[in-house]
Amino acid sequence: MPNQKHPHKKSLNEVEGISQPDFINQDSIRNIQKFRRAPLDTDALIQKLLQGDIPSLSKAITLIESTNTMHQQQAHQIIQSCLPYANKSVRIGITGVPGVGKSTFIEAFGTYLTAIGKKVAVLAIDPSSSISRGSILGDKTRMEDLVKNKNAFIRPSASGKSLGGVSRKTRESIILCEACGFDTVLIETVGVGQSETAVHSMTDFFLLLNLAGAGDELQGIKRGIMEMADAVIINKADGDNLERARNAKLDINRALHLFPLKDSKWQPKVLLASAFYNQGIEEVWQLLENYFSLTKENGYFENNRNNQNAYWLKETINEQLLLNFYQNNVIADALSQEEKAVQNNEKSPFVAASELLALYAKITTGI
Amino acid sequence: MPNQKHPHKKSLNEVEGISQPDFINQDSIRNIQKFRRAPLDTDALIQKLLQGDIPSLSKAITLIESTNTMHQQQAHQIIQSCLPYANKSVRIGITGVPGVGKSTFIEAFGTYLTAIGKKVAVLAIDPSSSISRGSILGDKTRMEDLVKNKNAFIRPSASGKSLGGVSRKTRESIILCEACGFDTVLIETVGVGQSETAVHSMTDFFLLLNLAGAGDELQGIKRGIMEMADAVIINKADGDNLERARNAKLDINRALHLFPLKDSKWQPKVLLASAFYNQGIEEVWQLLENYFSLTKENGYFENNRNNQNAYWLKETINEQLLLNFYQNNVIADALSQEEKAVQNNEKSPFVAASELLALYAKITTGI
């Protein structure tokens, strides 16, 4: 019998007659056990998350971000369980070009909010982070105080190749944060790409940070972003810069009045602040409170959230339908051929499109 | 024999022994022949179109606009045959809010162009025409002179429910007009909707008509449209209005300089004109000539057209992929259910989307 060969290395209780293979010994078993983790108990995680346990919240967000199928199923289950407890916070989008002082502002604003009893979650949306260097919130040391604050939760940007993917992750993270008891969710983005539209579509209030420049107050920020703003905060309005900031306030105010009145009936406002010197922060929150009381009273707040849900339903469908097409290998090859023909005016774009769609129908139906 | 019964009404040569039914007589045959049309000879139509025959051009555009499958096949064939002869004109998009004087401007501008030897086609794109009252070019009497001009071709707006459909028809009409010998194609749209983006994506030059107002020069026109303009023409710059128009010119010029430089390296210009008094029209054409010589030299002109072809290929595919999904009856029913669940926060938009996409995969693959 093999166990007679190594009598001291027998590691498992064996039914008499079933032999232990030669190569199993205590060391390897210890190694296996060391690396084997207890399977995740989703129900327990949900319970702890709903009780406000932050490590569980982090773990749940990690599941949302995972590309592993089993994790995704668990994530779906967690979100479904959290939904009845979500939707009870205010969601604030914060954008501005790099250098405007977003981190400093969020540090000051978030600290103020926790001081008046709020629980603050900070999420970031930045699909470009893989191209630029790292996540915009990656350098957590830029929010030294907030990161240590027990009533604040900071989660760096979800990683992902497509804006759609990052949007989904961020939006589902909001649900989890709310279910975990966070009543104020700040969603940060850089004011240079398409991600603002995504953030605008998942928040109740859209805040644009700006700097006073020399007559170029409207520069750098894309037109459409100014149009989405519910408030423009001119940051670094201190010292030598104060006079310029006051002029910029007038200019931007004039520009904001050119836009048609929003569905919310809210007239966007311009405020001065100096996040570094902690000035004007309270006024920002007062402004937000005015906005929330107006829009909760006139029904826009709830209505907008319902519309946002419907919007994300369609966005997700549309993105996936197009991905299914363009990620098909046969289609990708045919498309690059047709693109050449179309660019050389050998074929009308519409004829080429019909041909590709017919090919796709053939592939998907298998006929 | 039946023909013995009506010996004088015998209408067809008959082989002996095959009887002519009683009820056929000369009158009914004449009626049938009167309404029976010769089947369309596509090849002949193409030949005539390429020789500059305007009735053939009209007929070909009607085929493009038809929803009949046989007509669409003929249209495809015509477009394919015309493509090698197309692409040789300049395509100019013209937009402006209602009341700005687009028809008067196109009448004056088109008449000037024919006077200097150009052949001018005027097309319109207006998907909203079914909602508002009729096509923007429907009232042809507003272009009295141009409509009688043998070097001009005016075609009212293509009808259609979707912007995509109207865009396709307009874009294919451009190809036909060019193959028919028109060297200058004007595409008109109203400056209030999404159709400007479509027109911008099928033209070489984008011209915005504006009026001098009281400080609200930027009003009414959506921000994005101003950003697309290669030139802004302040129309009705005459009489009492001239001073205001001059001030508006300064304001708009300043606004245009805030935008980043275009890929074409062209700095958009502002001009004054009075289409009614036929003033400033020649200057518009000179400006266009400057633009074309700049962009043809720096390669942008051709590059832009190639990109536009690629753009329309993808646009057409994307629109059709989404239509296939949303026009499916089973999906439409399921979608309205899921939308309710999502709006009531009973289900995450992303979970609902996955379910609908799984259902769609099941339907299309038949598994």
XYZ file of C-alpha atoms in Angstrom:
734
model
C 0.000 0.000 0.000
C 1.385 3.440 -0.832
C 0.748 4.820 2.666
C 3.021 2.181 4.038
C 5.792 3.714 1.994
C 5.336 7.137 3.687
C 3.498 6.384 6.936
C 4.274 9.797 8.529
C 3.083 11.751 5.571
C -0.480 10.476 5.562
C -2.632 13.580 5.604
C -6.251 12.547 5.055
C -8.476 10.029 6.777
C -8.871 7.275 4.345
C -11.437 4.589 4.085
C -9.499 1.373 4.313
C -8.535 0.170 0.866
C -8.535 3.591 -0.867
C -4.978 4.497 -1.356
C -3.415 7.924 -0.961
C -1.337 8.950 -3.996
C 2.351 9.194 -3.397
C 2.838 12.844 -4.086
C 0.307 14.288 -1.643
C 1.874 15.550 1.525
C 1.130 18.006 4.302
C 3.115 20.825 2.697
C 1.200 20.834 -0.536
C -2.101 20.649 1.309
C -1.143 23.622 3.441
C -0.203 25.498 0.325
C -3.504 24.721 -1.345
C -5.475 25.699 1.735
C -3.522 28.888 2.117
C -4.511 30.050 -1.369
C -8.021 28.686 -1.341
C -10.423 31.414 -0.333
C -13.819 30.992 1.214
C -16.385 31.456 -1.574
C -18.010 34.895 -1.388
C -21.256 34.815 0.551
C -23.295 37.296 -1.484
C -26.155 37.463 0.996
C -23.835 38.232 3.883
C -22.114 40.898 1.794
C -25.451 42.538 0.988
C -26.481 42.509 4.658
C -23.246 44.133 5.752
C -23.360 46.671 2.916
C -26.886 47.709 3.867
C -25.674 48.209 7.431
C -23.102 50.709 6.210
C -20.009 48.510 6.162
C -17.480 50.225 3.920
C -15.205 47.222 3.193
C -18.312 45.409 1.904
C -19.153 48.410 -0.286
C -15.634 48.337 -1.725
C -15.875 44.610 -2.350
C -19.256 45.016 -4.087
C -17.920 47.770 -6.365
C -14.987 45.526 -7.247
C -17.486 42.867 -8.318
C -19.252 45.431 -10.524
C -15.951 46.269 -12.151
C -14.982 42.641 -12.713
C -15.175 41.094 -16.162
C -15.507 37.608 -14.654
C -18.937 36.120 -15.487
C -19.531 34.733 -12.006
C -18.649 38.080 -10.463
C -21.022 39.816 -12.861
C -23.856 37.529 -11.797
C -23.097 38.264 -8.175
C -22.961 41.967 -8.974
C -26.409 41.779 -10.619
C -27.781 40.083 -7.524
C -26.260 42.686 -5.202
C -27.611 45.578 -7.269
C -31.103 44.092 -7.358
C -31.023 43.715 -3.573
C -29.711 47.245 -3.071
C -32.136 48.988 -5.435
C -35.011 49.301 -2.908
C -32.633 51.102 -0.545
C -30.997 53.300 -3.177
C -32.181 56.474 -4.898
C -32.278 58.439 -1.628
C -29.224 60.662 -2.012
C -28.462 63.793 -3.963
C -26.118 63.165 -6.874
C -23.828 66.013 -7.847
C -21.706 66.045 -10.996
C -18.492 68.066 -10.800
C -16.421 68.897 -13.863
C -13.712 71.276 -14.986
C -10.570 71.253 -17.088
C -7.370 69.882 -15.528
C -5.728 72.451 -13.274
C -8.956 74.086 -12.200
C -8.591 72.577 -8.738
C -11.197 69.818 -8.701
C -9.432 67.714 -6.064
C -8.913 70.685 -3.752
C -12.527 71.715 -4.219
C -13.858 68.214 -3.512
C -11.624 67.972 -0.470
C -12.981 71.248 0.918
C -16.582 70.666 -0.164
C -16.651 67.061 1.061
C -15.121 68.014 4.408
C -17.720 70.756 4.822
C -20.520 68.319 4.018
C -19.362 65.737 6.565
C -19.070 68.526 9.136
C -22.782 69.311 8.710
C -23.635 65.630 9.159
C -23.634 64.311 5.586
C -22.176 61.040 4.469
C -20.246 61.717 1.268
C -19.244 59.301 -1.491
C -16.869 60.482 -4.228
C -16.774 58.580 -7.510
C -14.934 59.434 -10.685
C -15.677 58.815 -14.312
C -12.765 59.011 -16.672
C -12.614 56.633 -19.605
C -9.509 58.419 -20.860
C -7.472 57.456 -17.818
C -5.831 54.557 -19.625
C -4.512 56.985 -22.239
C -3.512 59.802 -19.922
C -1.518 58.871 -16.901
C -3.717 57.049 -14.413
C -7.002 57.826 -12.808
C -7.900 61.389 -11.994
C -8.550 60.323 -8.428
C -5.721 57.847 -8.375
C -3.524 60.187 -6.475
C -5.531 59.981 -3.281
C -2.994 62.011 -1.398
C -4.550 65.042 -3.052
C -7.536 64.522 -0.757
C -5.602 63.848 2.438
C -8.268 64.861 4.920
C -11.270 63.433 3.123
C -9.607 60.079 2.650
C -9.197 59.705 6.430
C -12.735 60.931 7.154
C -14.938 58.081 8.363
C -18.048 59.694 6.836
C -16.490 59.868 3.402
C -15.863 57.172 0.836
C -13.565 57.859 -2.091
C -13.402 55.462 -5.000
C -10.990 56.123 -7.868
C -12.187 56.014 -11.448
C -13.557 52.761 -12.745
C -11.272 51.482 -15.418
C -12.595 50.493 -18.806
C -12.067 50.953 -22.481
C -15.466 52.307 -23.460
C -17.317 55.255 -22.014
C -20.404 53.046 -21.893
C -18.662 50.521 -19.685
C -17.307 53.142 -17.321
C -20.717 54.828 -17.171
C -22.419 51.581 -16.246
C -19.930 50.876 -13.491
C -20.179 54.380 -12.093
C -23.954 54.372 -12.219
C -24.204 51.029 -10.459
C -21.649 52.198 -7.884
C -23.976 55.125 -7.081
C -26.733 52.627 -6.246
C -24.429 50.705 -3.928
C -23.164 53.861 -2.200
C -26.727 54.989 -1.588
C -27.762 51.591 -0.249
C -24.729 51.760 2.052
C -26.090 54.971 3.570
C -24.268 57.709 1.671
C -26.658 60.634 1.226
C -24.455 62.841 -0.950
C -22.724 61.398 -3.990
C -20.165 63.492 -5.859
C -19.242 62.318 -9.344
C -16.099 63.873 -10.728
C -15.053 64.070 -14.366
C -12.567 66.045 -16.434
C -14.189 68.742 -18.533
C -12.610 67.886 -21.826
C -14.386 64.890 -23.321
C -17.692 63.203 -23.812
C -17.848 61.914 -20.261
C -19.623 65.092 -19.097
C -22.754 64.106 -20.960
C -22.634 60.745 -19.202
C -22.155 62.375 -15.798
C -24.901 64.894 -16.538
C -27.196 61.953 -17.306
C -26.647 60.352 -13.919
C -26.719 63.350 -11.591
C -29.286 65.743 -10.173
C -27.064 68.805 -10.291
C -24.205 69.640 -12.628
C -21.452 71.864 -11.307
C -18.777 73.343 -13.548
C -15.518 74.564 -12.025
C -13.846 77.367 -13.914
C -10.935 79.767 -13.588
C -10.814 83.474 -14.266
C -8.713 84.013 -17.373
C -7.922 86.992 -19.541
C -11.123 87.302 -21.523
C -11.149 83.670 -22.431
C -13.592 82.533 -19.752
C -15.485 80.494 -22.300
C -12.387 78.873 -23.752
C -11.265 75.348 -23.061
C -14.691 74.311 -21.918
C -16.802 72.977 -24.728
C -19.946 74.943 -25.466
C -22.257 72.059 -24.606
C -20.769 71.707 -21.141
C -21.496 75.313 -20.248
C -25.056 74.674 -21.403
C -25.435 71.713 -19.027
C -24.155 73.544 -15.945
C -26.557 74.329 -13.100
C -23.840 76.362 -11.440
C -20.425 77.650 -12.432
C -17.928 78.035 -9.589
C -15.001 80.300 -10.343
C -12.284 78.716 -8.234
C -9.037 80.303 -7.043
C -10.924 83.575 -6.548
C -8.386 84.888 -4.077
C -5.566 87.432 -3.766
C -4.505 89.052 -7.020
C -6.983 86.921 -8.873
C -10.102 88.239 -7.121
C -10.726 91.180 -9.440
C -10.400 89.015 -12.544
C -12.690 86.429 -10.978
C -15.346 89.101 -10.395
C -15.162 90.164 -14.035
C -15.321 86.565 -15.168
C -18.426 86.118 -13.032
C -20.162 88.930 -14.921
C -19.132 87.526 -18.305
C -20.216 83.990 -17.536
C -23.471 85.177 -16.016
C -24.230 87.015 -19.248
C -23.380 83.921 -21.286
C -25.578 81.710 -19.106
C -28.540 84.010 -19.629
C -28.303 83.455 -23.374
C -29.342 79.841 -22.990
C -33.015 78.935 -22.995
C -34.559 78.238 -19.577
C -33.975 74.668 -18.456
C -36.744 72.120 -17.904
C -35.921 72.351 -14.218
C -36.919 76.066 -14.284
C -33.625 76.717 -12.523
C -31.594 79.708 -13.670
C -27.910 78.662 -13.489
C -25.817 80.736 -11.089
C -22.185 81.791 -10.922
C -20.313 81.782 -7.601
C -16.783 82.671 -6.547
C -14.812 80.291 -4.361
C -11.322 79.586 -3.150
C -11.183 75.932 -2.254
C -7.583 76.287 -1.118
C -8.497 78.992 1.440
C -11.804 77.237 2.152
C -13.814 80.280 1.047
C -17.236 80.214 -0.617
C -17.774 76.522 0.082
C -20.787 76.973 2.335
C -22.396 79.199 -0.321
C -22.098 76.395 -2.847
C -24.045 74.072 -0.584
C -26.696 76.757 0.059
C -27.112 77.143 -3.674
C -27.529 73.382 -4.041
C -30.132 73.334 -1.295
C -32.089 76.044 -3.107
C -31.908 73.986 -6.266
C -33.064 70.804 -4.571
C -35.986 72.488 -2.837
C -37.077 74.105 -6.129
C -36.832 70.930 -8.186
C -38.303 68.633 -5.552
C -41.260 70.970 -5.264
C -41.910 71.384 -8.985
C -41.517 67.652 -9.598
C -38.468 67.969 -11.826
C -36.174 66.119 -9.421
C -38.108 62.855 -9.469
C -39.144 63.196 -13.095
C -35.541 63.701 -14.153
C -34.416 60.590 -12.292
C -37.110 58.498 -13.968
C -36.039 59.857 -17.344
C -32.420 59.109 -16.533
C -33.306 55.487 -15.806
C -35.108 55.208 -19.136
C -32.171 56.924 -20.849
C -29.648 54.444 -19.448
C -31.819 51.531 -20.441
C -31.751 52.704 -24.062
C -28.115 53.785 -23.992
C -27.059 50.351 -22.792
C -29.136 48.594 -25.426
C -27.897 50.849 -28.222
C -24.269 50.524 -27.269
C -24.495 46.736 -27.058
C -26.344 46.392 -30.390
C -23.601 48.351 -32.128
C -20.814 46.499 -30.314
C -22.305 43.151 -31.359
C -22.074 44.286 -34.973
C -18.676 45.970 -35.004
C -16.956 43.334 -32.856
C -17.986 40.548 -35.205
C -14.824 39.395 -36.999
C -16.464 38.688 -40.345
C -18.141 42.098 -40.276
C -14.939 43.867 -39.269
C -13.134 42.457 -42.311
C -15.973 43.253 -44.697
C -16.373 46.725 -43.205
C -12.782 47.717 -43.839
C -13.184 46.639 -47.482
C -16.425 48.578 -47.884
C -14.927 51.614 -46.192
C -12.210 51.723 -48.806
C -14.716 51.429 -51.644
C -16.837 54.165 -50.136
C -13.945 56.530 -49.511
C -12.807 56.089 -53.110
C -16.307 56.876 -54.390
C -16.608 53.424 -55.930
C -19.708 52.686 -53.904
C -22.423 54.760 -52.296
C -22.264 54.632 -48.472
C -25.895 53.536 -48.470
C -25.359 50.650 -50.872
C -22.325 49.516 -48.861
C -24.354 49.723 -45.645
C -27.159 47.559 -47.107
C -24.637 44.934 -48.143
C -23.012 44.830 -44.711
C -26.381 44.619 -42.970
C -27.432 41.759 -45.239
C -24.185 39.956 -44.413
C -24.781 40.488 -40.693
C -28.330 39.140 -40.925
C -26.929 36.061 -42.650
C -24.321 35.551 -39.911
C -26.664 36.023 -36.958
C -29.517 33.912 -38.271
C -27.102 31.296 -39.599
C -29.130 31.012 -42.808
C -67.727 32.076 -83.294
C -67.862 35.055 -80.972
C -66.285 37.416 -83.504
C -69.150 36.689 -85.768
C -71.419 38.102 -83.121
C -69.484 41.409 -83.092
C -67.660 41.391 -86.408
C -66.819 45.103 -86.273
C -65.476 44.985 -82.752
C -62.781 42.424 -83.373
C -59.652 43.996 -81.995
C -56.882 41.419 -82.013
C -55.546 39.123 -84.669
C -56.596 35.718 -83.633
C -55.302 32.359 -84.608
C -58.205 30.485 -86.096
C -59.992 28.502 -83.432
C -59.017 30.588 -80.399
C -62.027 32.541 -79.476
C -62.164 36.086 -78.324
C -64.155 36.482 -75.114
C -67.402 38.330 -75.490
C -66.674 41.239 -73.235
C -63.445 42.447 -74.855
C -64.005 45.366 -77.107
C -62.051 48.254 -78.552
C -63.016 50.667 -75.786
C -61.698 48.563 -72.966
C -58.480 47.869 -74.845
C -57.951 51.531 -75.447
C -58.508 52.129 -71.737
C -56.030 49.480 -70.755
C -53.423 50.767 -73.166
C -53.974 54.299 -71.984
C -53.132 53.420 -68.397
C -50.458 50.883 -69.135
C -47.063 52.543 -68.968
C -43.954 51.422 -70.660
C -41.729 49.775 -68.021
C -38.959 52.137 -66.955
C -35.810 51.623 -68.977
C -33.199 52.255 -66.302
C -30.290 52.276 -68.739
C -31.943 54.845 -70.963
C -32.769 56.972 -67.932
C -29.139 56.888 -66.805
C -27.909 57.833 -70.270
C -30.252 60.798 -70.465
C -29.458 61.891 -66.921
C -25.734 61.857 -67.657
C -26.415 64.049 -70.707
C -28.008 66.665 -68.466
C -31.670 65.865 -69.034
C -33.586 67.415 -66.138
C -36.830 65.397 -66.433
C -34.670 62.249 -66.120
C -33.003 63.708 -63.028
C -36.414 64.378 -61.501
C -37.556 60.870 -62.305
C -34.398 59.369 -60.766
C -34.838 61.374 -57.555
C -38.430 60.167 -57.368
C -37.136 56.594 -57.530
C -34.758 57.350 -54.647
C -37.639 58.655 -52.613
C -39.875 55.680 -53.360
C -40.507 53.019 -50.750
C -41.315 50.452 -53.459
C -38.724 47.646 -53.460
C -38.406 47.515 -57.260
C -37.918 51.284 -57.379
C -35.257 51.043 -54.695
C -33.347 48.452 -56.695
C -33.539 50.696 -59.755
C -32.397 53.627 -57.610
C -29.391 51.623 -56.394
C -28.485 50.817 -59.987
C -28.800 54.448 -61.063
C -26.670 55.678 -58.170
C -23.967 53.123 -58.862
C -23.878 54.221 -62.520
C -23.803 57.896 -61.589
C -21.095 57.650 -58.924
C -18.120 57.828 -61.338
C -19.518 61.108 -62.701
C -20.449 62.605 -59.335
C -18.330 64.250 -56.671
C -17.304 67.101 -58.972
C -19.370 69.969 -57.602
C -19.106 72.212 -54.578
C -21.738 71.459 -51.961
C -22.928 74.348 -49.849
C -25.142 73.979 -46.779
C -27.387 76.948 -45.984
C -29.251 77.273 -42.706
C -30.983 79.882 -40.587
C -34.079 80.207 -38.445
C -37.442 80.761 -40.185
C -37.876 84.388 -41.216
C -34.202 85.027 -41.839
C -34.809 85.143 -45.581
C -33.379 81.846 -46.797
C -35.576 81.643 -49.899
C -34.823 85.227 -50.904
C -31.136 84.640 -50.352
C -31.084 81.415 -52.373
C -33.033 83.136 -55.155
C -30.489 85.977 -55.310
C -27.433 83.782 -54.775
C -28.561 81.105 -57.237
C -29.393 83.709 -59.882
C -25.950 85.287 -59.445
C -24.288 81.880 -59.767
C -26.098 81.030 -63.000
C -25.170 84.461 -64.351
C -21.471 83.654 -63.901
C -21.948 80.343 -65.717
C -22.688 77.919 -62.917
C -25.313 75.208 -62.974
C -27.120 75.319 -59.647
C -29.123 72.593 -57.914
C -31.108 73.446 -54.783
C -32.128 70.635 -52.424
C -33.760 70.855 -49.055
C -33.559 68.700 -45.967
C -36.369 69.055 -43.507
C -37.603 65.995 -41.634
C -39.961 68.196 -39.632
C -41.963 69.212 -42.688
C -44.675 66.655 -41.998
C -45.259 68.277 -38.617
C -45.005 71.896 -39.678
C -46.946 72.909 -42.718
C -45.356 71.413 -45.780
C -41.896 71.523 -47.202
C -39.744 74.555 -46.673
C -39.222 74.732 -50.403
C -42.753 73.656 -51.210
C -43.803 77.171 -51.930
C -41.794 77.441 -55.103
C -43.271 80.836 -55.927
C -40.844 82.232 -53.361
C -38.075 81.524 -55.879
C -39.869 82.846 -58.945
C -36.829 83.671 -61.042
C -34.708 80.701 -60.123
C -37.485 78.239 -60.823
C -37.712 79.474 -64.444
C -33.933 79.505 -64.884
C -32.806 76.719 -67.215
C -29.459 76.409 -65.408
C -31.118 75.873 -62.058
C -32.855 72.827 -60.624
C -34.969 73.171 -57.493
C -36.200 70.107 -55.682
C -38.428 70.461 -52.611
C -37.593 68.622 -49.417
C -37.585 64.868 -49.507
C -40.362 63.582 -47.331
C -39.735 61.006 -44.662
C -40.345 60.236 -41.050
C -36.777 59.809 -39.863
C -33.890 62.207 -40.235
C -31.789 59.266 -41.364
C -34.158 58.547 -44.241
C -34.301 62.151 -45.347
C -30.517 62.431 -45.103
C -30.027 59.378 -47.273
C -32.395 60.684 -49.928
C -30.798 64.121 -49.947
C -27.303 62.722 -50.094
C -28.138 60.408 -52.980
C -29.900 63.279 -54.744
C -26.635 65.242 -54.568
C -24.892 62.421 -56.440
C -27.553 62.460 -59.161
C -27.476 66.252 -59.518
C -23.702 66.165 -59.904
C -23.856 63.377 -62.480
C -26.450 65.451 -64.346
C -23.913 68.282 -64.647
C -24.774 70.597 -61.758
C -21.542 72.057 -60.431
C -22.962 73.939 -57.461
C -25.324 72.214 -55.056
C -27.093 74.234 -52.377
C -28.640 72.291 -49.515
C -31.100 74.229 -47.442
C -32.296 73.447 -43.933
C -34.047 75.270 -41.108
C -31.716 76.208 -38.276
C -33.731 74.821 -35.432
C -33.252 71.088 -35.267
C -30.827 68.268 -35.675
C -30.866 68.404 -39.430
C -28.004 70.929 -39.469
C -25.576 68.264 -38.312
C -26.778 66.087 -41.176
C -26.373 68.918 -43.703
C -22.979 69.795 -42.272
C -21.950 66.160 -42.806
C -22.781 66.247 -46.503
C -21.471 69.649 -47.551
C -18.115 71.303 -48.158
C -19.098 74.679 -46.767
C -21.636 75.563 -44.096
C -23.296 78.939 -44.320
C -25.430 80.362 -41.536
C -27.909 83.140 -42.272
C -28.598 85.450 -39.376
C -30.417 88.682 -38.604
C -29.245 91.653 -36.604
C -31.265 91.723 -33.389
C -31.130 93.737 -30.199
C -28.161 92.145 -28.466
C -29.474 88.665 -28.962
C -27.412 87.832 -32.043
C -26.567 84.446 -30.607
C -30.144 83.634 -29.614
C -32.399 81.260 -31.452
C -29.494 79.555 -33.113
C -28.207 76.615 -31.147
C -24.631 76.906 -29.975
C -23.468 73.917 -31.975
C -24.719 75.427 -35.219
C -22.679 78.592 -34.795
C -19.680 76.334 -34.178
C -20.231 74.538 -37.499
C -20.520 77.720 -39.596
C -17.794 78.567 -42.115
C -19.479 81.902 -42.707
C -22.265 83.869 -41.087
C -24.241 86.137 -43.410
C -26.215 88.856 -41.677
C -29.142 89.246 -44.034
C -31.510 92.228 -44.355
C -28.546 94.533 -43.731
C -30.259 97.486 -45.396
C -31.936 100.780 -44.542
C -32.584 101.374 -40.864
C -31.186 97.966 -40.090
C -27.683 98.628 -41.441
C -26.223 100.047 -38.244
C -27.515 97.197 -36.151
C -26.207 94.717 -38.698
C -22.740 96.282 -38.437
C -22.794 95.907 -34.655
C -24.032 92.350 -34.932
C -21.146 91.635 -37.285
C -18.647 92.720 -34.619
C -20.362 90.655 -31.929
C -20.567 87.512 -33.998
C -17.007 87.901 -35.196
C -15.877 88.026 -31.585
C -17.937 84.914 -30.766
C -16.515 83.031 -33.756
C -12.976 83.749 -32.627
C -13.645 81.978 -29.344
C -13.951 78.648 -31.100
C -10.863 76.547 -31.677
C -9.430 76.657 -35.212
C -11.169 74.221 -37.528
C -9.476 71.243 -39.148
C -9.879 73.093 -42.437
C -7.616 75.882 -41.073
C -10.331 78.290 -42.246
C -11.232 81.148 -39.938
C -15.017 81.650 -40.239
C -16.050 85.067 -41.552
C -19.038 87.342 -41.078
C -20.540 89.224 -44.037
C -23.413 91.646 -44.448
C -25.954 91.148 -47.220
C -29.347 92.220 -48.374
C -30.734 89.474 -50.525
C -33.868 91.496 -51.226
C -31.849 94.405 -52.662
C -29.350 91.986 -54.169
C -26.471 93.452 -52.163
C -23.440 91.571 -50.880
C -24.205 88.446 -52.926
C -21.065 88.596 -55.037
C -18.988 88.949 -51.865
C -20.449 85.712 -50.538
C -19.283 83.872 -53.626
C -15.822 85.439 -53.424
C -15.577 84.245 -49.831
C -16.558 80.753 -50.927
C -13.936 80.785 -53.662
C -11.294 81.731 -51.099
C -12.434 78.863 -48.924
C -12.365 76.351 -51.752
C -8.923 77.380 -52.944
C -7.555 77.162 -49.364
C -9.086 73.769 -48.603
C -8.347 72.244 -51.986
C -4.731 73.292 -51.603
C -4.260 72.053 -48.039
C -6.004 68.767 -48.816
C -8.898 69.296 -46.423
C -11.531 69.419 -49.176
C -10.891 65.917 -50.464
C -10.070 64.507 -47.046
C -13.312 65.838 -45.642
C -15.349 64.252 -48.432
C -13.709 60.880 -47.823
C -14.467 61.174 -44.135
C -18.041 62.131 -44.910
C -18.459 58.973 -46.984
C -17.121 56.857 -44.132
C -19.375 58.747 -41.717
C -22.508 58.045 -43.753
C -21.608 54.389 -44.063
C -21.519 54.040 -40.269
C -24.507 56.310 -39.686
C -26.630 54.197 -42.002
C -25.526 50.959 -40.369
C -26.083 52.265 -36.852
C -29.515 53.630 -37.618
C -30.629 50.392 -39.225
C -29.272 48.180 -36.425
C -31.257 50.177 -33.878
C -34.390 50.262 -36.069
C -34.257 46.467 -36.446
C -34.323 46.163 -32.678
C -36.905 48.788 -31.775
C -39.287 47.958 -34.617
C -39.479 44.318 -33.554
C -42.980 43.780 -32.113
C -41.935 41.339 -29.401
C -39.162 43.683 -28.303
C -41.446 46.720 -28.340
C -43.840 45.009 -25.920
C -41.083 43.780 -23.625
C -39.368 47.169 -23.727
C -42.404 49.066 -22.501
C -42.666 46.642 -19.570
C -38.987 46.976 -18.711
C -39.172 50.749 -19.030
C -41.852 50.843 -16.352
C -39.819 48.625 -14.033
C -36.761 50.776 -14.567
C -38.559 54.076 -14.051
C -40.040 52.761 -10.794
C -36.567 51.707 -9.587
C -37.652 48.068 -9.460
C -34.885 47.075 -11.828
C -31.502 48.484 -12.751
C -31.417 49.859 -16.322
C -28.429 47.616 -17.012
C -30.131 44.441 -15.818
C -33.217 45.311 -17.878
C -31.035 45.968 -20.919
C -29.290 42.579 -20.576
C -32.656 40.844 -20.441
C -33.958 42.630 -23.531
C -30.774 41.896 -25.465
C -30.968 38.228 -24.504
C -34.576 38.151 -25.715
C -33.572 39.797 -28.991
C -30.741 37.289 -29.537
C -33.281 34.510 -29.014
C -35.684 36.015 -31.551
C -33.113 36.705 -34.266
C -31.269 33.407 -34.031
C -34.531 31.502 -33.615
C -32.974 29.326 -30.885
